[in-house]
Short mmCIF file of C-alpha atoms in Angstrom, two decimals:
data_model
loop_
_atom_site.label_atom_id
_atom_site.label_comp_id
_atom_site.label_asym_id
_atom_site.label_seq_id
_atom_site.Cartn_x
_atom_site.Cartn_y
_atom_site.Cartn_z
CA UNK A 1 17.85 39.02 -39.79
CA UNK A 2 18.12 35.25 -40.19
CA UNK A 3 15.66 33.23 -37.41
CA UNK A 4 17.42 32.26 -34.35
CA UNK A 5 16.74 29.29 -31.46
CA UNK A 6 15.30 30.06 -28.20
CA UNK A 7 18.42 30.33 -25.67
CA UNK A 8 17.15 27.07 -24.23
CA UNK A 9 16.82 25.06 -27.82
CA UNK A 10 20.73 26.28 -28.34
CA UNK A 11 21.35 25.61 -25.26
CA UNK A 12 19.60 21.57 -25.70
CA UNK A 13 21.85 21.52 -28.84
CA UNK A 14 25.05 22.37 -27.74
CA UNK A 15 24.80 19.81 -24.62
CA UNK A 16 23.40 16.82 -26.79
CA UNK A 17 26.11 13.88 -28.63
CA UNK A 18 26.57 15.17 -32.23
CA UNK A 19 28.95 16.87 -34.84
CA UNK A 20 27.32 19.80 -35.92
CA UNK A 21 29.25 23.08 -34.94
CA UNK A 22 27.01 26.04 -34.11
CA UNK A 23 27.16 27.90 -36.76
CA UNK A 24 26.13 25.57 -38.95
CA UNK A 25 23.27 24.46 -36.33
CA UNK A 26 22.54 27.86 -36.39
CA UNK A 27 22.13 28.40 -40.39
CA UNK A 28 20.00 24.95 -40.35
CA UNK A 29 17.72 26.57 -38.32
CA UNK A 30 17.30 29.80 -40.03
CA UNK A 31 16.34 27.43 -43.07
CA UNK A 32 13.93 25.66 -41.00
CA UNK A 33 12.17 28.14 -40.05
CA UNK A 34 11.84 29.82 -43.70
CA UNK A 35 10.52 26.51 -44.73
CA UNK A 36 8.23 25.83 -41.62
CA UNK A 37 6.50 28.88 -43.49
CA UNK A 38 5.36 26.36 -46.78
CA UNK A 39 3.16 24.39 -43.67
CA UNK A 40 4.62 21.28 -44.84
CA UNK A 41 6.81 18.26 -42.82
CA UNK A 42 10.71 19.24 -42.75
CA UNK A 43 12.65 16.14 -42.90
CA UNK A 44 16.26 14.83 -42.13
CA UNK A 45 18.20 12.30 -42.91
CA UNK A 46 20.61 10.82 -40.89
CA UNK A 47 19.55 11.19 -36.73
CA UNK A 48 22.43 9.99 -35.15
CA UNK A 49 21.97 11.25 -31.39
CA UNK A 50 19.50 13.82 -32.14
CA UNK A 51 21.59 17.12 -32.35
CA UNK A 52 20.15 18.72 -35.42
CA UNK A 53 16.78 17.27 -34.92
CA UNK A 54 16.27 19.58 -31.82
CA UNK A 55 16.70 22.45 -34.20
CA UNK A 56 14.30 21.07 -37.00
CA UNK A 57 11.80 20.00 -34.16
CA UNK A 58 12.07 23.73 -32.50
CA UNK A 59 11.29 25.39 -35.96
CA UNK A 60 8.37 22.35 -36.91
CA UNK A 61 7.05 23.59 -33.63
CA UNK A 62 6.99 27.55 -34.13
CA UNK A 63 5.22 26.51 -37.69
CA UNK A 64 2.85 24.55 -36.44
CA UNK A 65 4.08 21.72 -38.19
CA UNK A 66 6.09 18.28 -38.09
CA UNK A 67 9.79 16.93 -37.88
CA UNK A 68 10.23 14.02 -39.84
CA UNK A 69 13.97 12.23 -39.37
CA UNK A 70 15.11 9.27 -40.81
CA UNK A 71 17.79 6.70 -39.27
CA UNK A 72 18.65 2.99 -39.12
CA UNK A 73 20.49 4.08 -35.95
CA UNK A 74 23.26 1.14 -36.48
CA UNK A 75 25.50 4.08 -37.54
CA UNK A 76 27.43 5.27 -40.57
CA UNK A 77 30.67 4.13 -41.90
CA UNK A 78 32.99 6.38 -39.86
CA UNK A 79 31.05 5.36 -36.43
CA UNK A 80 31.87 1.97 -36.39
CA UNK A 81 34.43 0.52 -34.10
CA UNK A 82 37.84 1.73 -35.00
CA UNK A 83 36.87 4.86 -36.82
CA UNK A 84 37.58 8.48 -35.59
CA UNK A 85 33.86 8.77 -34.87
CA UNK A 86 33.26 5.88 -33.10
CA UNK A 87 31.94 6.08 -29.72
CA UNK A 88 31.21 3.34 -27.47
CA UNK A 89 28.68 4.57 -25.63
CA UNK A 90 26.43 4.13 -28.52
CA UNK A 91 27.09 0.28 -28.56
CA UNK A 92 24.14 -2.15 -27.27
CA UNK A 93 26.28 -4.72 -25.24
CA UNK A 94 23.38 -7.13 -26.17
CA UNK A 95 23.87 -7.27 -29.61
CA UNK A 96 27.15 -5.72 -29.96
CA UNK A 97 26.39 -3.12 -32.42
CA UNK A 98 25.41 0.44 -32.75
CA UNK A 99 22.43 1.72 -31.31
CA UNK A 100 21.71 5.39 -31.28
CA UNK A 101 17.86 5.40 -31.06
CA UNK A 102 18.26 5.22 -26.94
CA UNK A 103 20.31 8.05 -27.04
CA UNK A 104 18.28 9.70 -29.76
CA UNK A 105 15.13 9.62 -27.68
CA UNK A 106 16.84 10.78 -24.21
CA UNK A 107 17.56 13.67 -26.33
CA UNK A 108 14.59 14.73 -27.50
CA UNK A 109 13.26 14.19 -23.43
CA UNK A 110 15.42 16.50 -22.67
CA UNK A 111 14.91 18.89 -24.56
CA UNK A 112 11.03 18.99 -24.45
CA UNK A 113 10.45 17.98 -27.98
CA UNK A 114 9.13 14.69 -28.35
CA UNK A 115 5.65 15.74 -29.41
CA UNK A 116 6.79 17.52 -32.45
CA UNK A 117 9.07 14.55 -33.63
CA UNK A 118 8.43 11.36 -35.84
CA UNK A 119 11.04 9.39 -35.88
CA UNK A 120 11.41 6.51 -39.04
CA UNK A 121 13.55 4.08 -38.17
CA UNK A 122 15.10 2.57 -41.18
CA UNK A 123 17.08 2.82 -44.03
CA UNK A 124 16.55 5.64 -46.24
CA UNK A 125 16.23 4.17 -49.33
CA UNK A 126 13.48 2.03 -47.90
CA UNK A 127 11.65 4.60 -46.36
CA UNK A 128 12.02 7.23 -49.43
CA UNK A 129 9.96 4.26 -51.77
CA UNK A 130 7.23 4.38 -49.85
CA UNK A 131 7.23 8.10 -49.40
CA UNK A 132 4.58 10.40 -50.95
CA UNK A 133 4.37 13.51 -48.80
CA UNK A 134 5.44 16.78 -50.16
CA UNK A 135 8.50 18.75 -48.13
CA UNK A 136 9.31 21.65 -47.19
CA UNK A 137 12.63 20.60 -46.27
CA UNK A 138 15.05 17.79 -47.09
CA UNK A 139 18.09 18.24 -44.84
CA UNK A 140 20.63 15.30 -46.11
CA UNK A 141 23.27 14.61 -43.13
CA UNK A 142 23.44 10.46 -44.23
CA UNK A 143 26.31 8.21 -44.66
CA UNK A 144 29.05 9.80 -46.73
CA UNK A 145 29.75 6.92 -49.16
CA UNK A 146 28.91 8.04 -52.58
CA UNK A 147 26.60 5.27 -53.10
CA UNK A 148 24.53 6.50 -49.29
CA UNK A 149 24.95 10.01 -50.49
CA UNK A 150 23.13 9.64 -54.11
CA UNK A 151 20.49 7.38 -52.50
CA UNK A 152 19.20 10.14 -49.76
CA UNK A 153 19.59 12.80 -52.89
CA UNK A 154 17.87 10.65 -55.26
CA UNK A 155 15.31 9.48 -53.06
CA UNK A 156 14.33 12.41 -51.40
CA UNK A 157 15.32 15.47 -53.88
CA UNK A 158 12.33 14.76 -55.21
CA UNK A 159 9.50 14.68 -52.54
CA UNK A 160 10.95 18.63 -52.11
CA UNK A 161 8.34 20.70 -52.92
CA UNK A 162 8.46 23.96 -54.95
CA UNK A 163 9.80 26.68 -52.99
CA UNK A 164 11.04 24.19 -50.40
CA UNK A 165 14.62 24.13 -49.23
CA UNK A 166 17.52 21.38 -49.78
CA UNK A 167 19.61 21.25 -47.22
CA UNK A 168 23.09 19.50 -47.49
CA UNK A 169 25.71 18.89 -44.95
CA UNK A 170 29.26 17.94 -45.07
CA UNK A 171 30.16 19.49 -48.31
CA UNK A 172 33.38 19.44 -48.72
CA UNK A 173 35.21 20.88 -51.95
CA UNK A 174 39.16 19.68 -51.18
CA UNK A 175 39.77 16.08 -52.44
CA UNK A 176 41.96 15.67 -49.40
CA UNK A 177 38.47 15.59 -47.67
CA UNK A 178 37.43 12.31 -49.85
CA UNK A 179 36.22 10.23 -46.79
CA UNK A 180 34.45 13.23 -44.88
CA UNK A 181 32.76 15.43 -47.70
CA UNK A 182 33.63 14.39 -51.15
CA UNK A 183 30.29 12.20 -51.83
CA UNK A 184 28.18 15.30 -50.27
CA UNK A 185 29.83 18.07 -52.31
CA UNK A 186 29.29 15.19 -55.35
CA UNK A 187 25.65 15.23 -54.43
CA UNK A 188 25.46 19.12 -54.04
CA UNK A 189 27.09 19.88 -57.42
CA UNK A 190 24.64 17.37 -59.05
CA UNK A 191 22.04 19.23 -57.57
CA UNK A 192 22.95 22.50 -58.73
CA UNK A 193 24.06 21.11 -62.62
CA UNK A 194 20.09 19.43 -62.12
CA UNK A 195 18.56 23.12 -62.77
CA UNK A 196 16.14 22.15 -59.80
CA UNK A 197 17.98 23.89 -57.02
CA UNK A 198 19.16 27.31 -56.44
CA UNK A 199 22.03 28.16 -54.15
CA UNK A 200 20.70 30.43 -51.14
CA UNK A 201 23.33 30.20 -48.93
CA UNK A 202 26.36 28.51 -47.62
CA UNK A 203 27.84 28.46 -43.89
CA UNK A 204 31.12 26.50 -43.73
CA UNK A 205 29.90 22.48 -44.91
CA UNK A 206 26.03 23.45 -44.78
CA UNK A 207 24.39 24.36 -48.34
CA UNK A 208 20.95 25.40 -48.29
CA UNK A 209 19.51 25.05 -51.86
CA UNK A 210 15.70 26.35 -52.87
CA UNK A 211 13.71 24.18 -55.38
CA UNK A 212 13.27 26.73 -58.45
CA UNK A 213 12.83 24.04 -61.61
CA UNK A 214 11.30 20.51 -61.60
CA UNK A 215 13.34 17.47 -61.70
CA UNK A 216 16.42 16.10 -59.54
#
């Protein structure tokens, strides 16, 4: 039986600002958890408000290990101001722009978690050059451009470690789904055609791949 969150973890989930449905939330964490067991960092990219991190945080925390999650926190492309995803309660009046780190932390507060978080702010591509600590998880959750997707495969695909787990969200096969999911599905079928990763399971837009081969 797959690992499951503590009622109050689900429960610190399902109240905080975010997209991920519970199921989903649900499979992340089972793959957490099986690659808390490698002792190594499990990272994400893409913060946002901190939904998902409560679950990788939880399972860093029952492993005795760390949450790593990466974020500019200005937003991605279907945030901004006039996009279905936009909300402006994540706007700093000061500056007029995004700013989900505020947000981000309150969550994390909340839910009891802070210790067992480090948070990077920055862009990914930045922060994956000067990277050089073997994973245990990558769980890409990024813009959804094709050019944001590739960078947070390419730059991170490879810092998983053998055994570790790939985790993609927003993969979405129908072309109708071009702004959404196309660039992630892109970035999951390279993956797979790479001979690297190994399907282990897939729960509506969340693939979980396993590092079997070298190479991205």
């Amino acid at each position: 039986m797959a690992a499951a969150p503590k009622p109050e973890t689900l429960a610190a989930f399902e109240a905080a600002k975010g997209f991920m449905p519970v199921r989903e939330g649900l499979a992340l964490y089972a793959a957490a958890v099986e690659a808390g067991g490698l002792g190594l960092p499990l990272l994400e990219v893409g913060t946002y408000c901190g939904r998902s991190t409560i679950l990788l945080a939880d399972a860093a925390r029952e492993a005795g290990t760390t949450a790593i999650t990466v974020d500019h926190h200005r937003g991605s492309e279907e945030q901004q101001p006039g996009w279905d995803y936009h909300d402006p309660e994540t706007v700093d009046p000061e500056v007029g722009r995004m700013d989900t780190l505020p947000t981000f932390r309150r969550t994390l507060h909340r839910a009891g978690l802070e210790d067992h978080v480090i948070a990077v702010v920055g862009r990914s591509p930045q922060v994956a050059k000067v990277w050089g600590t073997p994973l245990g998880l990558v769980f890409i959750d990024g813009g959804h451009t094709d050019e944001h997707a590739a960078g947070d495969y390419e730059g991170w695909a490879p810092h998983v470690a053998e055994g570790g787990l790939l985790v993609i969200h927003d993969v979405f096969p129908d072309p109708a789904d071009e702004w959404t999911g196309q660039a992630p599905y892109r970035v999951y079928l390279r993956a797979l055609a790479s001979g690297a990763f190994t399907e282990v399971s897939v729960t509506h837009s969340l693939r979980v791949l396993r590092r079997t081969g070298q190479g991205v």
